[in-house]
Each structure stands twice: as C-alpha cells, then as structure tokens.
C-alpha cells in the first residue's frame, strides 16, 4: 500500500520540556507477513500541566499509543519518557512502581471491582502498592467528586457517570503527575460526560496534572488545550485551543481520507 505523507512533524528541538515524551516510537503487532505496524515512528511531547485530546479513526493506533506512553505496553523500538525517566530502560518491577507512583488510568469501562465498595475500589491500587493513605484522603477525594454519599456502595448500584467518577477518584488518590484516559466518556450520556470532563479539566487547572485523553467526541476534545489527530499510526495534525466544530471538521476530513485508502492500513 502507499502511505500518505503528512505535513506534520515535531522538530526534535521542541522535545524536552514535556511530561510525557515519545521519540520515534514504533509498535509492531505480530510477525512476518501478518505483522501490523500499529505505531509508525511517533515523536510527540505532552507538555506539563496541559490537557491533550487524541482523536483519530478507529483502529488508527490511539489505544496502543496510550498503552506505550503509559508503560502498559513496550514499544518495538523508540523511547518513551515520563518526567525525564526513560521507560524503555526500566525492568518490570521499576516500571510497575513508576506506574503506581506517578500515573493514573481511566478507561471507558471504568474497570471497577464489582464486589468491592466505592471506598475499597478507590484505595485498591494504593494498597496493592503498599503505599500509605493519608488520613482523610479518601473522604476528601470522594467529597471532591460528589461521591461522599456512596462510600460504602457497590459499583452496580451507581450510574455510569458515578462509576466513572469513582475511577477518577481512584486515579487521583495516588496523586499522579500524569493521567491517561482512553475514551473516558465513551459510555456516558452528555450530561455525565460533561461532569467527568469538568473534573479532568480541574485536575489540570487546579491539580497541576498532565492529561492525555483519547476520545471520539469533538465536544470532549474541546475541553482539552490541544487535539492531536492520529491516523495510520502517526500524528497527522494538531489543533490548539480547539472548538468542538473545528475538531469535528478535522476528524471528518481524516475519516474521508481513511475511507479513500480503503479503511485499512
Ligand atoms: P484505536 O484505539 O485507534 O482504535 P488500537 O490501538 O486499539 O486502535 O489498534 C490499532 C491496530 O492495532 C488495530 O488494527 C488493532 O487490530 C491492532 N492491534 C491492537 N492490539 C493488538 C494486539 N495485541 N495484537 C495484534 N494487533 C493488535
Ligand atoms: Mg482504542
């Protein structure tokens, strides 16, 4: 297949001031003739204390990008650093520790443990990591997320928006420098989505965190400081101070190009 050449390239000099940096990250799934190059040499920096949305056609590699950036998956080649720590050189134990101490994760499916209460779900990663939980921290984070009435409730009794707020509380309790979110509002109605997005925005503006969020929704993307557009395993465009309309227009253009190329990589 021919590969479209895109105009966007990050100058190497622009890298270095970022919380999360990817340099020439390649990820190949499978081997031989069936091998798929899911990430095709991604170089990108996510500046500290900013909120970046990642948009792109389904199958373009967004989740893989997030997994590699967050140290949940290892690139085939290239390097990733978080606040100056090179992930690709860490062994599994050190990588796990870095993830637990520095990073937070939020997924579309909430990933709560159904048999545990809200408070137990929120404290679980800290307990796994044997990290001390400061007195009052759980109550504070639940109050901040409007969940104080639900401390002892189990996830099944909560709405989708409430469950995602539990997942955010769980991420925030660990005081992460960076939060990675993969379609966090994908299963929510627009009102619950707006609440969740407001909480994430606050985690950047008041909490000083860095957020990288994959989303399909231009309205969600408009909450971010910038939208990075992804196609065929590469960054192909970026929009600063996005409006929902502008994000939607760029996505539509990208999807057209994707369909013209047969929707395959
Ligand atoms: P997106 O999140 O943009 O929809 P993904 O990162 O999930 O895209 O997937 C990108 C491509 O990589 C898809 O073609 C998918 O089938 C493939 N892929 C993802 N994970 C694996 C895997 N573990 N093994 C093989 N192929 C994979
Ligand atoms: Mg995905």
Short mmCIF file of C-alpha atoms and ligand atoms in Angstrom, two decimals:
data_model
loop_
_atom_site.label_atom_id
_atom_site.label_comp_id
_atom_site.label_asym_id
_atom_site.label_seq_id
_atom_site.Cartn_x
_atom_site.Cartn_y
_atom_site.Cartn_z
CA UNK A 1 0.00 0.00 0.00
CA UNK A 2 1.07 3.59 -0.45
CA UNK A 3 1.41 5.70 2.61
CA UNK A 4 0.10 9.22 2.68
CA UNK A 5 2.78 11.73 3.54
CA UNK A 6 1.56 14.17 6.13
CA UNK A 7 2.96 17.63 6.70
CA UNK A 8 3.14 17.42 10.47
CA UNK A 9 6.42 16.65 12.12
CA UNK A 10 7.66 17.54 15.56
CA UNK A 11 11.09 19.12 15.49
CA UNK A 12 13.40 17.23 17.83
CA UNK A 13 14.30 20.59 19.43
CA UNK A 14 10.72 21.01 20.63
CA UNK A 15 11.00 17.84 22.69
CA UNK A 16 12.44 18.06 26.20
CA UNK A 17 10.03 20.32 28.10
CA UNK A 18 7.37 17.75 28.41
CA UNK A 19 5.86 15.48 30.99
CA UNK A 20 5.42 12.66 28.50
CA UNK A 21 7.68 12.26 25.51
CA UNK A 22 7.71 9.72 22.74
CA UNK A 23 10.64 9.53 20.36
CA UNK A 24 10.37 7.53 17.16
CA UNK A 25 8.05 5.04 18.82
CA UNK A 26 7.27 2.03 16.65
CA UNK A 27 4.93 -0.77 17.69
CA UNK A 28 4.55 -3.85 15.53
CA UNK A 29 1.98 -6.49 16.41
CA UNK A 30 2.51 -9.99 15.05
CA UNK A 31 5.31 -11.28 12.84
CA UNK A 32 6.13 -11.99 9.22
CA UNK A 33 3.56 -11.26 6.51
CA UNK A 34 0.78 -10.66 9.04
CA UNK A 35 2.76 -8.11 11.06
CA UNK A 36 0.95 -4.82 11.62
CA UNK A 37 2.86 -1.63 12.24
CA UNK A 38 0.41 -0.06 14.66
CA UNK A 39 2.67 2.86 15.65
CA UNK A 40 4.80 4.11 12.80
CA UNK A 41 7.51 6.23 14.38
CA UNK A 42 5.62 8.57 16.70
CA UNK A 43 7.53 11.52 18.13
CA UNK A 44 5.43 13.75 20.30
CA UNK A 45 5.66 15.67 23.56
CA UNK A 46 2.84 16.32 26.00
CA UNK A 47 3.71 19.49 27.97
CA UNK A 48 3.39 19.52 31.76
CA UNK A 49 0.09 20.73 33.20
CA UNK A 50 -1.73 20.51 29.90
CA UNK A 51 -4.74 18.53 28.75
CA UNK A 52 -4.32 16.89 25.34
CA UNK A 53 -7.04 15.02 23.45
CA UNK A 54 -6.10 12.35 20.92
CA UNK A 55 -8.56 11.75 18.09
CA UNK A 56 -8.40 9.50 15.05
CA UNK A 57 -10.22 6.79 13.11
CA UNK A 58 -10.99 3.51 14.82
CA UNK A 59 -8.01 1.19 14.55
CA UNK A 60 -5.54 4.03 13.92
CA UNK A 61 -3.50 3.10 16.99
CA UNK A 62 -4.75 5.52 19.66
CA UNK A 63 -5.10 2.95 22.42
CA UNK A 64 -1.73 1.45 21.53
CA UNK A 65 -0.21 4.92 21.69
CA UNK A 66 -1.66 5.44 25.16
CA UNK A 67 -0.53 2.00 26.35
CA UNK A 68 3.03 2.61 25.16
CA UNK A 69 3.11 6.15 26.56
CA UNK A 70 1.88 4.87 29.94
CA UNK A 71 4.29 1.96 30.21
CA UNK A 72 1.49 -0.60 29.99
CA UNK A 73 2.96 -1.90 26.72
CA UNK A 74 6.50 -1.80 25.40
CA UNK A 75 7.33 -0.24 22.03
CA UNK A 76 9.06 -2.40 19.43
CA UNK A 77 11.56 0.43 19.05
CA UNK A 78 11.92 4.05 20.05
CA UNK A 79 11.74 5.52 23.53
CA UNK A 80 9.24 6.94 25.97
CA UNK A 81 9.94 9.11 28.99
CA UNK A 82 7.80 10.37 31.84
CA UNK A 83 9.17 13.49 33.55
CA UNK A 84 12.63 12.58 32.35
CA UNK A 85 12.54 8.91 33.35
CA UNK A 86 13.20 6.67 30.38
CA UNK A 87 10.60 3.88 30.49
CA UNK A 88 12.19 1.66 27.89
CA UNK A 89 15.23 1.00 30.09
CA UNK A 90 13.25 0.08 33.24
CA UNK A 91 12.70 -3.54 34.24
CA UNK A 92 9.17 -4.73 35.00
CA UNK A 93 9.42 -4.04 38.74
CA UNK A 94 10.64 -0.48 38.26
CA UNK A 95 8.06 0.14 35.54
CA UNK A 96 5.26 -1.12 37.78
CA UNK A 97 6.47 1.13 40.58
CA UNK A 98 6.61 4.15 38.28
CA UNK A 99 3.09 3.45 37.03
CA UNK A 100 1.76 3.12 40.56
CA UNK A 101 3.56 6.17 41.92
CA UNK A 102 3.34 8.63 39.01
CA UNK A 103 0.48 7.65 36.71
CA UNK A 104 -3.29 7.36 36.80
CA UNK A 105 -5.52 5.47 34.39
CA UNK A 106 -9.14 5.92 33.38
CA UNK A 107 -10.89 3.65 30.91
CA UNK A 108 -14.22 3.71 29.09
CA UNK A 109 -15.35 0.61 31.00
CA UNK A 110 -14.46 2.07 34.46
CA UNK A 111 -12.63 -1.16 35.47
CA UNK A 112 -14.10 -1.21 38.97
CA UNK A 113 -14.17 -4.38 41.08
CA UNK A 114 -17.88 -5.24 41.46
CA UNK A 115 -17.54 -7.00 44.82
CA UNK A 116 -15.81 -4.03 46.47
CA UNK A 117 -17.37 -0.83 47.79
CA UNK A 118 -16.59 2.59 46.33
CA UNK A 119 -14.05 3.32 49.08
CA UNK A 120 -12.42 -0.09 48.66
CA UNK A 121 -12.16 0.38 44.89
CA UNK A 122 -10.61 3.80 45.36
CA UNK A 123 -7.93 2.57 47.78
CA UNK A 124 -7.14 -0.71 46.00
CA UNK A 125 -4.16 0.45 43.86
CA UNK A 126 -2.55 2.17 46.87
CA UNK A 127 -3.00 -0.98 48.92
CA UNK A 128 -1.52 -3.13 46.15
CA UNK A 129 1.43 -0.77 46.08
CA UNK A 130 1.70 -0.78 49.90
CA UNK A 131 1.55 3.00 49.79
CA UNK A 132 0.31 4.72 52.95
CA UNK A 133 -3.01 6.51 52.52
CA UNK A 134 -3.00 9.87 54.33
CA UNK A 135 -5.74 10.29 56.94
CA UNK A 136 -8.83 11.84 55.44
CA UNK A 137 -7.56 11.46 51.87
CA UNK A 138 -10.28 9.02 50.82
CA UNK A 139 -13.04 11.14 52.32
CA UNK A 140 -11.60 14.24 50.67
CA UNK A 141 -11.35 12.76 47.22
CA UNK A 142 -14.83 11.23 47.40
CA UNK A 143 -16.26 14.57 48.54
CA UNK A 144 -14.48 16.40 45.73
CA UNK A 145 -16.07 14.02 43.23
CA UNK A 146 -19.52 14.21 44.80
CA UNK A 147 -19.41 10.61 45.98
CA UNK A 148 -19.48 11.11 49.74
CA UNK A 149 -22.96 9.54 49.97
CA UNK A 150 -21.68 6.42 48.21
CA UNK A 151 -18.61 5.45 50.22
CA UNK A 152 -19.99 2.02 51.05
CA UNK A 153 -21.99 1.48 47.85
CA UNK A 154 -21.04 -1.16 45.31
CA UNK A 155 -20.47 -0.12 41.67
CA UNK A 156 -23.55 -1.90 40.27
CA UNK A 157 -25.81 0.41 42.30
CA UNK A 158 -24.29 3.52 40.69
CA UNK A 159 -24.94 5.26 37.36
CA UNK A 160 -22.28 5.17 34.65
CA UNK A 161 -21.26 8.74 35.43
CA UNK A 162 -20.91 7.93 39.11
CA UNK A 163 -18.86 4.83 38.33
CA UNK A 164 -16.51 6.87 36.16
CA UNK A 165 -16.19 9.40 38.99
CA UNK A 166 -15.14 6.51 41.25
CA UNK A 167 -12.50 5.59 38.68
CA UNK A 168 -11.30 9.22 38.67
CA UNK A 169 -11.20 9.23 42.48
CA UNK A 170 -9.14 6.05 42.34
CA UNK A 171 -6.72 7.67 39.90
CA UNK A 172 -6.47 10.93 41.91
CA UNK A 173 -5.88 9.27 45.29
CA UNK A 174 -2.45 8.17 44.09
CA UNK A 175 -1.58 11.84 43.33
CA UNK A 176 -0.45 11.09 39.77
CA UNK A 177 1.62 13.51 37.72
CA UNK A 178 0.04 12.18 34.55
CA UNK A 179 -3.42 10.75 33.89
CA UNK A 180 -4.05 8.65 30.80
CA UNK A 181 -7.70 8.29 29.82
CA UNK A 182 -8.93 6.05 26.99
CA UNK A 183 -12.40 7.20 25.90
CA UNK A 184 -13.42 8.06 29.48
CA UNK A 185 -16.78 9.49 28.36
CA UNK A 186 -17.45 6.88 25.68
CA UNK A 187 -20.17 5.13 27.67
CA UNK A 188 -21.74 8.23 29.24
CA UNK A 189 -24.64 10.49 28.31
CA UNK A 190 -23.73 14.09 27.53
CA UNK A 191 -24.51 15.39 31.00
CA UNK A 192 -22.45 12.77 32.82
CA UNK A 193 -19.72 13.24 30.23
CA UNK A 194 -19.65 16.98 30.89
CA UNK A 195 -19.24 16.33 34.63
CA UNK A 196 -16.39 13.91 34.06
CA UNK A 197 -14.67 16.30 31.63
CA UNK A 198 -15.03 19.15 34.13
CA UNK A 199 -13.34 17.02 36.79
CA UNK A 200 -10.49 16.14 34.44
CA UNK A 201 -10.11 19.81 33.45
CA UNK A 202 -9.92 20.68 37.16
CA UNK A 203 -7.23 18.05 37.71
CA UNK A 204 -5.08 20.01 35.25
CA UNK A 205 -6.03 23.58 36.18
CA UNK A 206 -6.15 23.16 39.98
CA UNK A 207 -4.27 19.89 40.46
CA UNK A 208 -1.38 20.68 38.12
CA UNK A 209 -1.60 17.30 36.43
CA UNK A 210 -0.97 16.38 32.82
CA UNK A 211 -3.76 14.57 30.99
CA UNK A 212 -3.68 12.62 27.75
CA UNK A 213 -7.19 11.57 26.72
CA UNK A 214 -8.29 9.53 23.72
CA UNK A 215 -11.76 10.47 22.58
CA UNK A 216 -14.13 10.13 19.63
CA UNK A 217 -16.21 13.06 20.79
CA UNK A 218 -15.37 16.54 19.45
CA UNK A 219 -17.24 18.08 22.41
CA UNK A 220 -14.95 16.20 24.80
CA UNK A 221 -11.91 17.16 22.75
CA UNK A 222 -12.88 20.84 23.02
CA UNK A 223 -12.27 20.69 26.78
CA UNK A 224 -8.59 19.99 26.08
CA UNK A 225 -5.83 22.52 25.39
CA UNK A 226 -4.93 20.79 22.16
CA UNK A 227 -6.13 17.94 19.98
CA UNK A 228 -3.63 15.61 18.38
CA UNK A 229 -5.02 13.82 15.33
CA UNK A 230 -3.81 10.34 14.71
CA UNK A 231 -4.06 8.21 11.57
CA UNK A 232 -2.24 5.13 10.31
CA UNK A 233 -0.09 5.04 13.44
CA UNK A 234 1.15 8.60 13.09
CA UNK A 235 0.39 12.08 14.33
CA UNK A 236 -1.03 13.83 11.28
CA UNK A 237 -2.40 17.09 12.62
CA UNK A 238 -2.75 19.19 15.74
CA UNK A 239 -5.29 21.79 16.78
CA UNK A 240 -4.59 24.22 19.62
CA UNK A 241 -7.41 25.73 21.68
CA UNK A 242 -9.89 23.53 19.85
CA UNK A 243 -13.55 24.23 19.38
CA UNK A 244 -15.87 21.24 19.02
CA UNK A 245 -16.74 22.33 15.48
CA UNK A 246 -13.13 22.60 14.40
CA UNK A 247 -12.28 19.22 15.97
CA UNK A 248 -15.29 17.64 14.22
CA UNK A 249 -14.31 19.16 10.87
CA UNK A 250 -10.74 17.87 11.09
CA UNK A 251 -11.96 14.44 12.14
CA UNK A 252 -14.37 14.30 9.19
CA UNK A 253 -11.55 15.17 6.82
CA UNK A 254 -9.38 12.48 8.38
CA UNK A 255 -12.14 9.87 8.17
CA UNK A 256 -12.68 10.72 4.48
CA UNK A 257 -9.01 10.17 3.73
CA UNK A 258 -9.09 6.97 5.73
CA UNK A 259 -12.08 5.66 3.76
CA UNK A 260 -10.43 6.63 0.45
CA UNK A 261 -7.47 4.48 1.38
CA UNK A 262 -9.86 1.58 1.90
CA UNK A 263 -10.13 1.96 5.64
CA UNK A 264 -7.12 -0.30 6.05
CA UNK A 265 -3.57 0.33 7.00
P1 LIG B 1 -7.64 2.57 18.21
O1 LIG B 1 -7.57 2.68 19.70
O2 LIG B 1 -7.25 3.79 17.48
O3 LIG B 1 -8.98 2.08 17.75
P2 LIG B 1 -5.80 0.35 18.59
O4 LIG B 1 -4.55 0.93 19.14
O5 LIG B 1 -6.71 -0.35 19.54
O6 LIG B 1 -6.58 1.46 17.75
O7 LIG B 1 -5.43 -0.70 17.45
C1 LIG B 1 -4.68 -0.33 16.31
C2 LIG B 1 -4.46 -1.56 15.45
O8 LIG B 1 -3.65 -2.49 16.13
C3 LIG B 1 -5.73 -2.29 15.07
O9 LIG B 1 -5.59 -2.70 13.74
C4 LIG B 1 -5.75 -3.47 16.02
O10 LIG B 1 -6.43 -4.55 15.43
C5 LIG B 1 -4.27 -3.76 16.19
N1 LIG B 1 -3.94 -4.34 17.49
C6 LIG B 1 -4.11 -3.75 18.68
N2 LIG B 1 -3.68 -4.55 19.68
C7 LIG B 1 -3.22 -5.67 19.08
C8 LIG B 1 -2.62 -6.89 19.55
N3 LIG B 1 -2.42 -7.09 20.87
N4 LIG B 1 -2.27 -7.82 18.64
C9 LIG B 1 -2.46 -7.60 17.32
N5 LIG B 1 -3.00 -6.49 16.82
C10 LIG B 1 -3.38 -5.54 17.67
MG1 LIG B 2 -8.97 2.44 21.19
#
